[in-house]
Short mmCIF file of C-alpha atoms and ligand atoms in Angstrom, two decimals:
data_model
loop_
_atom_site.label_atom_id
_atom_site.label_comp_id
_atom_site.label_asym_id
_atom_site.label_seq_id
_atom_site.Cartn_x
_atom_site.Cartn_y
_atom_site.Cartn_z
CA UNK A 1 172.73 200.47 169.81
CA UNK A 2 172.13 203.02 172.63
CA UNK A 3 175.04 204.53 174.58
CA UNK A 4 175.68 202.50 177.77
CA UNK A 5 174.45 203.89 181.08
CA UNK A 6 176.20 203.43 184.39
CA UNK A 7 174.31 201.65 187.16
CA UNK A 8 175.83 201.67 190.65
CA UNK A 9 174.73 199.13 193.25
CA UNK A 10 175.95 199.26 196.83
CA UNK A 11 175.89 196.30 199.19
CA UNK A 12 176.75 194.41 196.02
CA UNK A 13 177.97 191.29 197.82
CA UNK A 14 174.74 191.04 199.84
CA UNK A 15 171.61 188.99 199.36
CA UNK A 16 169.35 191.61 197.76
CA UNK A 17 172.11 192.50 195.30
CA UNK A 18 172.54 188.82 194.45
CA UNK A 19 169.10 189.00 192.89
CA UNK A 20 169.12 192.65 191.82
CA UNK A 21 172.34 192.65 189.79
CA UNK A 22 171.15 189.82 187.57
CA UNK A 23 167.70 191.36 186.96
CA UNK A 24 169.29 194.68 185.97
CA UNK A 25 171.92 192.98 183.82
CA UNK A 26 169.25 191.06 181.93
CA UNK A 27 167.45 194.29 180.99
CA UNK A 28 164.46 194.11 183.36
CA UNK A 29 165.07 197.62 184.68
CA UNK A 30 165.98 199.76 181.69
CA UNK A 31 164.81 197.65 178.79
CA UNK A 32 166.29 195.03 176.47
CA UNK A 33 168.06 197.60 174.27
CA UNK A 34 169.90 199.57 176.97
CA UNK A 35 173.57 198.57 177.43
CA UNK A 36 174.82 198.84 181.00
CA UNK A 37 178.07 199.38 182.87
CA UNK A 38 177.78 197.90 186.38
CA UNK A 39 179.55 199.72 189.21
CA UNK A 40 179.47 197.48 192.28
CA UNK A 41 180.36 198.80 195.72
CA UNK A 42 180.88 196.94 198.96
CA UNK A 43 183.13 197.26 201.99
CA UNK A 44 186.73 195.88 201.90
CA UNK A 45 185.78 192.82 204.01
CA UNK A 46 183.15 191.81 201.43
CA UNK A 47 185.26 192.29 198.29
CA UNK A 48 186.30 188.65 198.09
CA UNK A 49 182.66 187.59 198.18
CA UNK A 50 181.83 190.25 195.61
CA UNK A 51 184.47 188.73 193.34
CA UNK A 52 182.35 185.58 193.26
CA UNK A 53 179.25 187.53 192.23
CA UNK A 54 181.23 189.25 189.47
CA UNK A 55 182.45 185.86 188.22
CA UNK A 56 178.81 184.78 187.98
CA UNK A 57 177.83 187.96 186.12
CA UNK A 58 180.65 187.23 183.67
CA UNK A 59 179.45 183.64 183.32
CA UNK A 60 175.96 184.79 182.29
CA UNK A 61 177.48 186.49 179.21
CA UNK A 62 174.70 189.09 179.38
CA UNK A 63 174.48 190.85 175.99
CA UNK A 64 173.75 194.22 177.66
CA UNK A 65 176.63 194.25 180.15
CA UNK A 66 179.57 196.23 178.76
CA UNK A 67 181.76 196.33 181.85
CA UNK A 68 181.69 195.37 185.53
CA UNK A 69 183.58 197.43 188.12
CA UNK A 70 183.88 196.08 191.68
CA UNK A 71 185.28 198.42 194.29
CA UNK A 72 185.24 199.51 197.94
CA UNK A 73 185.69 203.18 197.00
CA UNK A 74 182.42 205.17 196.68
CA UNK A 75 184.19 207.78 194.51
CA UNK A 76 185.03 205.08 191.97
CA UNK A 77 181.65 203.37 192.28
CA UNK A 78 179.68 206.56 191.60
CA UNK A 79 181.89 207.96 188.83
CA UNK A 80 179.50 209.15 186.14
CA UNK A 81 176.66 207.09 187.61
CA UNK A 82 173.26 207.51 185.97
CA UNK A 83 171.33 205.23 188.35
CA UNK A 84 172.42 204.54 191.93
CA UNK A 85 170.76 201.81 193.97
CA UNK A 86 171.95 202.18 197.56
CA UNK A 87 171.27 198.77 199.06
CA UNK A 88 174.19 198.26 201.44
CA UNK A 89 173.55 199.26 205.02
CA UNK A 90 174.62 198.35 208.51
CA UNK A 91 172.30 195.69 209.95
CA UNK A 92 171.17 195.94 213.57
CA UNK A 93 173.70 194.09 215.73
CA UNK A 94 173.08 192.47 219.13
CA UNK A 95 172.29 195.07 221.79
CA UNK A 96 172.24 197.89 219.26
CA UNK A 97 169.70 200.61 220.01
CA UNK A 98 167.63 202.23 217.26
CA UNK A 99 169.62 205.42 217.68
CA UNK A 100 172.93 203.53 217.25
CA UNK A 101 171.60 201.94 214.08
CA UNK A 102 170.45 205.30 212.74
CA UNK A 103 173.82 206.83 213.50
CA UNK A 104 175.85 203.98 211.99
CA UNK A 105 173.83 204.21 208.80
CA UNK A 106 173.84 207.97 208.80
CA UNK A 107 177.62 207.87 208.53
CA UNK A 108 177.51 205.48 205.55
CA UNK A 109 174.89 207.53 203.73
CA UNK A 110 176.55 210.89 204.35
CA UNK A 111 179.78 209.56 202.78
CA UNK A 112 177.83 208.14 199.85
CA UNK A 113 175.80 211.36 199.41
CA UNK A 114 179.04 213.34 199.21
CA UNK A 115 180.52 210.88 196.71
CA UNK A 116 177.39 211.08 194.53
CA UNK A 117 177.57 214.86 194.74
CA UNK A 118 181.19 214.85 193.60
CA UNK A 119 181.13 212.14 190.96
CA UNK A 120 177.70 211.10 189.69
CA UNK A 121 175.97 212.25 186.51
CA UNK A 122 174.14 215.54 187.12
CA UNK A 123 170.94 213.66 186.21
CA UNK A 124 171.54 210.70 188.53
CA UNK A 125 168.49 208.94 189.89
CA UNK A 126 169.09 207.58 193.40
CA UNK A 127 167.05 204.86 195.11
CA UNK A 128 167.79 204.01 198.73
CA UNK A 129 166.85 200.48 199.78
CA UNK A 130 169.11 200.03 202.83
CA UNK A 131 167.27 200.58 206.09
CA UNK A 132 166.13 202.85 207.60
CA UNK A 133 165.56 203.66 203.92
CA UNK A 134 163.65 206.96 204.16
CA UNK A 135 166.03 208.56 206.62
CA UNK A 136 169.09 207.19 204.84
CA UNK A 137 167.77 208.81 201.64
CA UNK A 138 167.33 212.09 203.51
CA UNK A 139 170.94 211.93 204.73
CA UNK A 140 172.36 211.12 201.29
CA UNK A 141 170.29 213.93 199.78
CA UNK A 142 171.36 216.47 202.40
CA UNK A 143 175.00 215.64 201.70
CA UNK A 144 174.66 216.15 197.95
CA UNK A 145 174.24 219.90 197.82
CA UNK A 146 174.76 220.27 194.07
CA UNK A 147 172.05 217.77 193.14
CA UNK A 148 168.30 218.38 193.14
CA UNK A 149 166.68 216.85 196.26
CA UNK A 150 164.10 215.26 193.95
CA UNK A 151 166.86 213.00 192.61
CA UNK A 152 166.87 211.11 195.94
CA UNK A 153 164.15 208.56 196.66
CA UNK A 154 163.52 205.72 199.11
CA UNK A 155 161.91 202.38 198.41
CA UNK A 156 158.33 201.81 199.57
CA UNK A 157 157.57 199.86 196.40
CA UNK A 158 157.95 196.51 198.13
CA UNK A 159 155.23 197.59 200.56
CA UNK A 160 153.13 198.76 197.60
CA UNK A 161 153.54 195.41 195.84
CA UNK A 162 152.77 193.53 199.06
CA UNK A 163 149.57 195.58 199.43
CA UNK A 164 148.55 194.78 195.84
CA UNK A 165 149.08 191.09 196.42
CA UNK A 166 147.10 191.03 199.70
CA UNK A 167 144.16 192.91 198.19
CA UNK A 168 144.16 190.74 195.06
CA UNK A 169 144.05 187.59 197.21
CA UNK A 170 141.21 188.97 199.33
CA UNK A 171 139.09 190.04 196.34
CA UNK A 172 139.91 187.03 194.17
CA UNK A 173 141.44 189.23 191.47
CA UNK A 174 144.87 189.70 189.91
CA UNK A 175 147.29 192.43 190.96
CA UNK A 176 146.97 193.84 187.44
CA UNK A 177 143.26 194.46 188.09
CA UNK A 178 144.18 196.88 190.89
CA UNK A 179 144.88 200.58 190.42
CA UNK A 180 145.57 203.53 192.70
CA UNK A 181 147.13 201.75 195.68
CA UNK A 182 149.06 204.05 198.03
CA UNK A 183 151.76 203.57 200.65
CA UNK A 184 152.10 206.73 202.74
CA UNK A 185 155.10 207.50 204.92
CA UNK A 186 157.93 205.42 206.26
CA UNK A 187 159.15 201.99 205.12
CA UNK A 188 158.55 200.64 208.61
CA UNK A 189 155.76 199.27 210.76
CA UNK A 190 154.14 202.74 210.85
CA UNK A 191 153.64 202.91 207.07
CA UNK A 192 150.05 203.43 205.95
CA UNK A 193 148.84 201.21 203.11
CA UNK A 194 145.76 203.13 201.95
CA UNK A 195 143.00 201.60 199.83
CA UNK A 196 140.62 204.57 200.15
CA UNK A 197 141.20 205.55 196.52
CA UNK A 198 141.97 202.09 195.17
CA UNK A 199 140.02 200.50 192.34
CA UNK A 200 139.69 196.76 191.80
CA UNK A 201 138.49 195.94 188.30
CA UNK A 202 137.22 199.53 188.13
CA UNK A 203 135.20 199.24 191.38
CA UNK A 204 136.00 201.06 194.64
CA UNK A 205 138.01 198.68 196.86
CA UNK A 206 136.32 200.08 199.98
CA UNK A 207 133.03 198.66 198.71
CA UNK A 208 134.51 195.19 198.20
CA UNK A 209 136.12 194.67 201.62
CA UNK A 210 135.04 195.76 205.07
CA UNK A 211 136.85 198.29 207.23
CA UNK A 212 137.46 195.71 209.93
CA UNK A 213 139.50 193.60 207.49
CA UNK A 214 141.41 196.72 206.42
CA UNK A 215 142.30 197.69 209.98
CA UNK A 216 142.80 194.28 211.61
CA UNK A 217 144.20 192.24 208.74
CA UNK A 218 145.30 194.13 205.64
CA UNK A 219 147.25 197.01 207.21
CA UNK A 220 149.09 194.91 209.85
CA UNK A 221 149.88 192.15 207.33
CA UNK A 222 151.51 194.63 204.94
CA UNK A 223 153.28 196.44 207.78
CA UNK A 224 154.61 193.19 209.30
CA UNK A 225 155.33 191.28 206.10
CA UNK A 226 159.09 191.73 206.41
CA UNK A 227 159.06 190.13 209.86
CA UNK A 228 156.85 187.26 208.62
CA UNK A 229 159.37 186.51 205.88
CA UNK A 230 162.29 186.54 208.31
CA UNK A 231 160.36 184.09 210.51
CA UNK A 232 159.60 181.75 207.63
CA UNK A 233 162.84 181.97 205.66
CA UNK A 234 165.33 182.68 208.41
CA UNK A 235 166.54 185.56 206.24
CA UNK A 236 165.04 188.90 205.29
CA UNK A 237 163.24 189.44 202.00
CA UNK A 238 165.71 189.60 199.16
CA UNK A 239 164.30 188.58 195.77
CA UNK A 240 161.08 190.51 196.36
CA UNK A 241 163.04 193.56 197.52
CA UNK A 242 165.20 193.35 194.39
CA UNK A 243 162.15 192.98 192.18
CA UNK A 244 160.54 196.05 193.75
CA UNK A 245 163.74 198.07 193.32
CA UNK A 246 163.67 197.16 189.62
CA UNK A 247 160.00 198.27 189.46
CA UNK A 248 160.76 201.57 191.18
CA UNK A 249 163.66 202.52 188.92
CA UNK A 250 162.03 201.25 185.73
CA UNK A 251 158.88 203.28 186.37
CA UNK A 252 160.85 206.39 187.28
CA UNK A 253 163.05 206.11 184.18
CA UNK A 254 160.53 204.88 181.64
CA UNK A 255 157.20 206.20 183.02
CA UNK A 256 154.01 204.69 184.41
CA UNK A 257 151.60 205.56 181.59
CA UNK A 258 149.38 207.52 183.98
CA UNK A 259 149.29 204.75 186.62
CA UNK A 260 149.95 205.50 190.28
CA UNK A 261 152.90 203.98 192.12
CA UNK A 262 154.29 204.73 195.59
CA UNK A 263 157.72 206.30 196.06
CA UNK A 264 159.50 207.67 199.11
CA UNK A 265 160.39 211.24 198.09
CA UNK A 266 161.34 214.51 199.80
CA UNK A 267 158.14 215.92 201.26
CA UNK A 268 157.10 219.28 199.82
CA UNK A 269 154.15 220.14 202.03
CA UNK A 270 151.68 218.07 199.97
CA UNK A 271 148.99 216.46 202.12
CA UNK A 272 150.15 218.45 205.13
CA UNK A 273 153.52 216.67 205.40
CA UNK A 274 155.95 219.50 205.98
CA UNK A 275 159.32 219.51 204.16
CA UNK A 276 162.25 217.84 205.92
CA UNK A 277 161.48 214.12 205.63
CA UNK A 278 161.44 211.52 202.86
CA UNK A 279 157.86 210.30 202.80
CA UNK A 280 155.94 207.70 200.77
CA UNK A 281 153.52 209.36 198.34
CA UNK A 282 151.40 208.29 195.38
CA UNK A 283 153.15 209.47 192.21
CA UNK A 284 152.84 209.28 188.44
CA UNK A 285 156.08 209.10 186.43
CA UNK A 286 156.66 210.48 182.93
CA UNK A 287 159.72 211.72 181.01
CA UNK A 288 162.11 210.62 183.76
CA UNK A 289 160.29 212.68 186.44
CA UNK A 290 157.73 211.88 189.13
CA UNK A 291 154.84 214.05 190.24
CA UNK A 292 152.77 213.61 193.39
CA UNK A 293 149.11 212.76 192.74
CA UNK A 294 147.40 215.85 194.16
CA UNK A 295 143.95 216.71 195.41
CA UNK A 296 142.92 213.44 197.04
CA UNK A 297 140.45 213.78 199.90
CA UNK A 298 141.89 212.49 203.18
CA UNK A 299 139.44 211.08 205.73
CA UNK A 300 139.94 211.12 209.49
CA UNK A 301 141.26 207.55 209.70
CA UNK A 302 143.82 208.22 206.96
CA UNK A 303 144.87 211.52 208.53
CA UNK A 304 145.69 209.80 211.81
CA UNK A 305 147.76 207.11 210.09
CA UNK A 306 149.56 209.61 207.83
CA UNK A 307 150.46 211.80 210.80
CA UNK A 308 151.69 208.84 212.88
CA UNK A 309 154.15 207.71 210.21
CA UNK A 310 155.30 211.32 209.70
CA UNK A 311 155.92 211.58 213.45
CA UNK A 312 158.20 208.54 213.34
CA UNK A 313 160.15 210.01 210.43
CA UNK A 314 160.61 213.29 212.34
CA UNK A 315 161.94 211.31 215.33
CA UNK A 316 164.38 209.45 213.07
CA UNK A 317 165.46 212.80 211.67
CA UNK A 318 166.00 214.25 215.13
CA UNK A 319 168.34 211.35 216.00
CA UNK A 320 170.70 212.19 213.11
CA UNK A 321 170.07 215.94 212.68
CA UNK A 322 173.81 216.63 213.14
CA UNK A 323 174.69 214.76 209.96
CA UNK A 324 172.31 216.78 207.80
CA UNK A 325 174.45 219.91 207.92
P1 NAX B 1 173.02 191.79 203.40
O1 NAX B 1 173.53 191.88 204.79
O2 NAX B 1 172.88 190.47 202.73
O3 NAX B 1 173.97 192.68 202.47
C1 NAX B 1 174.34 193.98 202.80
C2 NAX B 1 175.64 194.25 202.09
O4 NAX B 1 175.95 195.63 202.29
C3 NAX B 1 176.82 193.46 202.63
O5 NAX B 1 177.52 192.84 201.56
C4 NAX B 1 177.66 194.52 203.34
O6 NAX B 1 179.05 194.22 203.28
C5 NAX B 1 177.31 195.75 202.49
N1 NAX B 1 177.63 197.02 203.11
C6 NAX B 1 177.59 197.36 204.43
N2 NAX B 1 178.04 198.62 204.58
C7 NAX B 1 178.34 199.09 203.34
C8 NAX B 1 178.87 200.31 202.87
N3 NAX B 1 179.20 201.29 203.70
N4 NAX B 1 179.06 200.44 201.54
C9 NAX B 1 178.78 199.45 200.69
N5 NAX B 1 178.29 198.25 201.09
C10 NAX B 1 178.08 198.08 202.40
O7 NAX B 1 171.65 192.60 203.39
P2 NAX B 1 170.45 192.56 202.34
O8 NAX B 1 169.53 191.46 202.72
O9 NAX B 1 170.99 192.60 200.96
O10 NAX B 1 169.69 193.93 202.71
C11 NAX B 1 170.28 195.19 202.46
C12 NAX B 1 169.47 196.29 203.10
O11 NAX B 1 168.15 196.36 202.54
C13 NAX B 1 169.25 196.15 204.61
O12 NAX B 1 169.46 197.41 205.22
C14 NAX B 1 167.79 195.76 204.72
O13 NAX B 1 167.25 196.13 205.97
C15 NAX B 1 167.21 196.55 203.59
N6 NAX B 1 165.87 196.18 203.10
C16 NAX B 1 165.06 197.17 202.65
C17 NAX B 1 163.82 196.92 202.13
C18 NAX B 1 162.94 198.04 201.63
O14 NAX B 1 161.81 197.74 201.22
N7 NAX B 1 163.35 199.32 201.62
C19 NAX B 1 163.28 195.54 202.09
C20 NAX B 1 164.32 194.49 202.16
C21 NAX B 1 165.45 194.77 203.10
O15 NAX B 1 165.05 194.44 204.41
#
């Protein structure tokens, strides 16, 4: 039996976590032979609700779960953490401006970045799901000076999976027939789902669908999918977000076998995106590391979209610059 690893989940009493915790506990993320210690964090007001979730985890009698810790203290939640999934965030309240939302979340993620810095495993892998995910990841990373910036990532995998599913439906194929999908930039309505390099059953996607469909249907549908789900369900996406978080962490930890996936990662100048933002890139994962897929030609349409989503990320950064110090 392997040594247990510690998996921290924040926002643990919330709706994404209600799906995520059980998927992780059942072995979907790290494999069926990896024992797990769950470290669940929420705010004091949500601890009673979290107690209910913990009772349900206990009642599943998961063979892999060695211990469940539920706490409102980030220092306790991140103690020795190997994998941190930062899901909890402040939702936009009535009359709240974008800047207020950014600031409220910036405070949460600076505290959590500092706690990860102080307490987590030196090899911790961090995934930020809570919105605005890219900028929250940037804040957490900037507050964890002793950790490598590459250890902090943001989730664009739900957008990636949505793009796969839209293209599969359009081409009458399965998502598993599709390779080399990319989500560039921010997890927001400016994200750029790019099929320029995508293959469907080995054929170039751009030869199977027309550009008008890409611009007028595919891109807006993927960008606006979150809003469409809220409209239909009366609640934001939860199970699909949890499933994508599992995909992101599993691929990062266990590798992608040469396949491309999209991850929000600290920009390093690749593709002209200057350092200083957390940006969605195509990556390949192996040996617990990710590497950006390099050398792709970028056409004029793509360049415009990639720059627009970068611009939004720079504006988000400017609104919380103070908290990056
Ligand atoms: P819920 O409101 O159901 O749950 C959020 C939980 O976080 C609550 O239990 C709350 O008490 C807790 N929380 C708030 N502040 C906290 C703090 N400082 N420390 C620990 N816990 C804290 O939201 P849910 O539907 O689970 O969504 C969570 C976040 O994911 C939201 O920010 C949402 O916008 C974001 N999403 C991100 C997605 C992505 O692809 N990156 C997609 C889905 C989702 O919209």
